[in-house]
Amino acid sequence: MHEHTVRATTTNGVVEGFARDGVNRWRSIPYARPPVGSLRFRAPQPVQPSRGVRYCHSFSNCAPQQRRYTMLGLGKYQPMGEDCLTLNVVTPRWSGSQPDSEPLPVMFFIH
């Protein structure tokens, strides 16, 4: 699938991503519980901690919207669903098994 896998420990458990083109990537890390059922139209609730490794190699659902805005190219569409409260993280690739100790700037983009 990918050249190298990378893992990071978060307050909600271990997430596994992949390294490619000089960067580490984690896709679709949940930052809140899915806003479905009794959680619909409520403030986001904390995500449940994971006991195992959460595999974050692929994109998850995008928020429900008109389908024409979700085209990925070549006739493929991004899946939609209410379980879409996730984020993607990209960092410079680090050497060894742990990130460097020096903090890095963070860019936060909401779409």
C-alpha positions as protocol buffer text, in pm:
chain_id: "A"
residue {
  index: 1
  type: MET
  ca { x: 0 y: 0 z: 0 }
}
residue {
  index: 2
  type: HIS
  ca { x: 252 y: 262 z: 116 }
}
residue {
  index: 3
  type: GLU
  ca { x: 630 y: 261 z: 147 }
}
residue {
  index: 4
  type: HIS
  ca { x: 652 y: 313 z: 523 }
}
residue {
  index: 5
  type: THR
  ca { x: 399 y: 325 z: 802 }
}
residue {
  index: 6
  type: VAL
  ca { x: 434 y: 577 z: 1085 }
}
residue {
  index: 7
  type: ARG
  ca { x: 265 y: 580 z: 1423 }
}
residue {
  index: 8
  type: ALA
  ca { x: 198 y: 858 z: 1669 }
}
residue {
  index: 9
  type: THR
  ca { x: 50 y: 847 z: 2017 }
}
residue {
  index: 10
  type: THR
  ca { x: -237 y: 1087 z: 2082 }
}
residue {
  index: 11
  type: THR
  ca { x: -453 y: 1146 z: 2389 }
}
residue {
  index: 12
  type: ASN
  ca { x: -708 y: 914 z: 2225 }
}
residue {
  index: 13
  type: GLY
  ca { x: -472 y: 632 z: 2135 }
}
residue {
  index: 14
  type: VAL
  ca { x: -222 y: 533 z: 1869 }
}
residue {
  index: 15
  type: VAL
  ca { x: -282 y: 640 z: 1508 }
}
residue {
  index: 16
  type: GLU
  ca { x: -104 y: 484 z: 1213 }
}
residue {
  index: 17
  type: GLY
  ca { x: -40 y: 675 z: 894 }
}
residue {
  index: 18
  type: PHE
  ca { x: 215 y: 651 z: 617 }
}
residue {
  index: 19
  type: ALA
  ca { x: 525 y: 829 z: 490 }
}
residue {
  index: 20
  type: ARG
  ca { x: 560 y: 930 z: 127 }
}
residue {
  index: 21
  type: ASP
  ca { x: 739 y: 1207 z: -62 }
}
residue {
  index: 22
  type: GLY
  ca { x: 925 y: 1328 z: 248 }
}
residue {
  index: 23
  type: VAL
  ca { x: 619 y: 1377 z: 467 }
}
residue {
  index: 24
  type: ASN
  ca { x: 417 y: 1176 z: 719 }
}
residue {
  index: 25
  type: ARG
  ca { x: 42 y: 1162 z: 656 }
}
residue {
  index: 26
  type: TRP
  ca { x: -249 y: 1058 z: 874 }
}
residue {
  index: 27
  type: ARG
  ca { x: -593 y: 1072 z: 714 }
}
residue {
  index: 28
  type: SER
  ca { x: -931 y: 1090 z: 884 }
}
residue {
  index: 29
  type: ILE
  ca { x: -833 y: 1107 z: 1250 }
}
residue {
  index: 30
  type: PRO
  ca { x: -1162 y: 1158 z: 1436 }
}
residue {
  index: 31
  type: TYR
  ca { x: -1174 y: 1468 z: 1657 }
}
residue {
  index: 32
  type: ALA
  ca { x: -1531 y: 1416 z: 1783 }
}
residue {
  index: 33
  type: ARG
  ca { x: -1792 y: 1141 z: 1797 }
}
residue {
  index: 34
  type: PRO
  ca { x: -2009 y: 1109 z: 1486 }
}
residue {
  index: 35
  type: PRO
  ca { x: -2300 y: 1358 z: 1505 }
}
residue {
  index: 36
  type: VAL
  ca { x: -2570 y: 1098 z: 1443 }
}
residue {
  index: 37
  type: GLY
  ca { x: -2875 y: 986 z: 1638 }
}
residue {
  index: 38
  type: SER
  ca { x: -2905 y: 1167 z: 1971 }
}
residue {
  index: 39
  type: LEU
  ca { x: -2587 y: 1366 z: 1894 }
}
residue {
  index: 40
  type: ARG
  ca { x: -2731 y: 1531 z: 1583 }
}
residue {
  index: 41
  type: PHE
  ca { x: -2751 y: 1913 z: 1613 }
}
residue {
  index: 42
  type: ARG
  ca { x: -2565 y: 1903 z: 1946 }
}
residue {
  index: 43
  type: ALA
  ca { x: -2223 y: 2028 z: 2048 }
}
residue {
  index: 44
  type: PRO
  ca { x: -1946 y: 1788 z: 1942 }
}
residue {
  index: 45
  type: GLN
  ca { x: -1874 y: 1515 z: 2197 }
}
residue {
  index: 46
  type: PRO
  ca { x: -1524 y: 1384 z: 2273 }
}
residue {
  index: 47
  type: VAL
  ca { x: -1414 y: 1090 z: 2065 }
}
residue {
  index: 48
  type: GLN
  ca { x: -1394 y: 754 z: 2242 }
}
residue {
  index: 49
  type: PRO
  ca { x: -1030 y: 654 z: 2308 }
}
residue {
  index: 50
  type: SER
  ca { x: -907 y: 364 z: 2098 }
}
residue {
  index: 51
  type: ARG
  ca { x: -756 y: 62 z: 2273 }
}
residue {
  index: 52
  type: GLY
  ca { x: -580 y: -57 z: 1961 }
}
residue {
  index: 53
  type: VAL
  ca { x: -418 y: 114 z: 1668 }
}
residue {
  index: 54
  type: ARG
  ca { x: -644 y: 339 z: 1460 }
}
residue {
  index: 55
  type: TYR
  ca { x: -547 y: 301 z: 1093 }
}
residue {
  index: 56
  type: CYS
  ca { x: -553 y: 640 z: 922 }
}
residue {
  index: 57
  type: HIS
  ca { x: -447 y: 558 z: 567 }
}
residue {
  index: 58
  type: SER
  ca { x: -750 y: 673 z: 368 }
}
residue {
  index: 59
  type: PHE
  ca { x: -993 y: 962 z: 355 }
}
residue {
  index: 60
  type: SER
  ca { x: -1329 y: 922 z: 524 }
}
residue {
  index: 61
  type: ASN
  ca { x: -1666 y: 1071 z: 435 }
}
residue {
  index: 62
  type: CYS
  ca { x: -1702 y: 1433 z: 341 }
}
residue {
  index: 63
  type: ALA
  ca { x: -1996 y: 1628 z: 481 }
}
residue {
  index: 64
  type: PRO
  ca { x: -2324 y: 1579 z: 294 }
}
residue {
  index: 65
  type: GLN
  ca { x: -2348 y: 1824 z: 4 }
}
residue {
  index: 66
  type: GLN
  ca { x: -2433 y: 1838 z: -364 }
}
residue {
  index: 67
  type: ARG
  ca { x: -2250 y: 1556 z: -532 }
}
residue {
  index: 68
  type: ARG
  ca { x: -2095 y: 1773 z: -802 }
}
residue {
  index: 69
  type: TYR
  ca { x: -1870 y: 1937 z: -538 }
}
residue {
  index: 70
  type: THR
  ca { x: -1715 y: 1606 z: -431 }
}
residue {
  index: 71
  type: MET
  ca { x: -1558 y: 1495 z: -758 }
}
residue {
  index: 72
  type: LEU
  ca { x: -1204 y: 1364 z: -714 }
}
residue {
  index: 73
  type: GLY
  ca { x: -1127 y: 1339 z: -1083 }
}
residue {
  index: 74
  type: LEU
  ca { x: -1175 y: 1069 z: -1347 }
}
residue {
  index: 75
  type: GLY
  ca { x: -1542 y: 1034 z: -1253 }
}
residue {
  index: 76
  type: LYS
  ca { x: -1474 y: 932 z: -892 }
}
residue {
  index: 77
  type: TYR
  ca { x: -1666 y: 1092 z: -608 }
}
residue {
  index: 78
  type: GLN
  ca { x: -1569 y: 1125 z: -242 }
}
residue {
  index: 79
  type: PRO
  ca { x: -1814 y: 931 z: -21 }
}
residue {
  index: 80
  type: MET
  ca { x: -2048 y: 1148 z: 186 }
}
residue {
  index: 81
  type: GLY
  ca { x: -2193 y: 1089 z: 531 }
}
residue {
  index: 82
  type: GLU
  ca { x: -2265 y: 1247 z: 865 }
}
residue {
  index: 83
  type: ASP
  ca { x: -1971 y: 1063 z: 1024 }
}
residue {
  index: 84
  type: CYS
  ca { x: -1730 y: 1326 z: 888 }
}
residue {
  index: 85
  type: LEU
  ca { x: -1574 y: 1495 z: 1194 }
}
residue {
  index: 86
  type: THR
  ca { x: -1217 y: 1400 z: 1111 }
}
residue {
  index: 87
  type: LEU
  ca { x: -894 y: 1576 z: 1031 }
}
residue {
  index: 88
  type: ASN
  ca { x: -591 y: 1503 z: 818 }
}
residue {
  index: 89
  type: VAL
  ca { x: -244 y: 1564 z: 956 }
}
residue {
  index: 90
  type: VAL
  ca { x: 71 y: 1613 z: 749 }
}
residue {
  index: 91
  type: THR
  ca { x: 416 y: 1659 z: 907 }
}
residue {
  index: 92
  type: PRO
  ca { x: 772 y: 1664 z: 783 }
}
residue {
  index: 93
  type: ARG
  ca { x: 913 y: 1314 z: 788 }
}
residue {
  index: 94
  type: TRP
  ca { x: 1113 y: 1252 z: 1104 }
}
residue {
  index: 95
  type: SER
  ca { x: 1403 y: 1019 z: 1156 }
}
residue {
  index: 96
  type: GLY
  ca { x: 1373 y: 735 z: 1404 }
}
residue {
  index: 97
  type: SER
  ca { x: 1052 y: 626 z: 1573 }
}
residue {
  index: 98
  type: GLN
  ca { x: 957 y: 954 z: 1743 }
}
residue {
  index: 99
  type: PRO
  ca { x: 906 y: 1308 z: 1617 }
}
residue {
  index: 100
  type: ASP
  ca { x: 1172 y: 1566 z: 1685 }
}
residue {
  index: 101
  type: SER
  ca { x: 1129 y: 1741 z: 2019 }
}
residue {
  index: 102
  type: GLU
  ca { x: 1115 y: 2092 z: 1873 }
}
residue {
  index: 103
  type: PRO
  ca { x: 756 y: 2214 z: 1815 }
}
residue {
  index: 104
  type: LEU
  ca { x: 653 y: 2299 z: 1460 }
}
residue {
  index: 105
  type: PRO
  ca { x: 412 y: 2567 z: 1338 }
}
residue {
  index: 106
  type: VAL
  ca { x: 59 y: 2448 z: 1270 }
}
residue {
  index: 107
  type: MET
  ca { x: -171 y: 2549 z: 986 }
}
residue {
  index: 108
  type: PHE
  ca { x: -540 y: 2482 z: 1047 }
}
residue {
  index: 109
  type: PHE
  ca { x: -777 y: 2488 z: 750 }
}
residue {
  index: 110
  type: ILE
  ca { x: -1155 y: 2452 z: 774 }
}
residue {
  index: 111
  type: HIS
  ca { x: -1348 y: 2382 z: 459 }
}
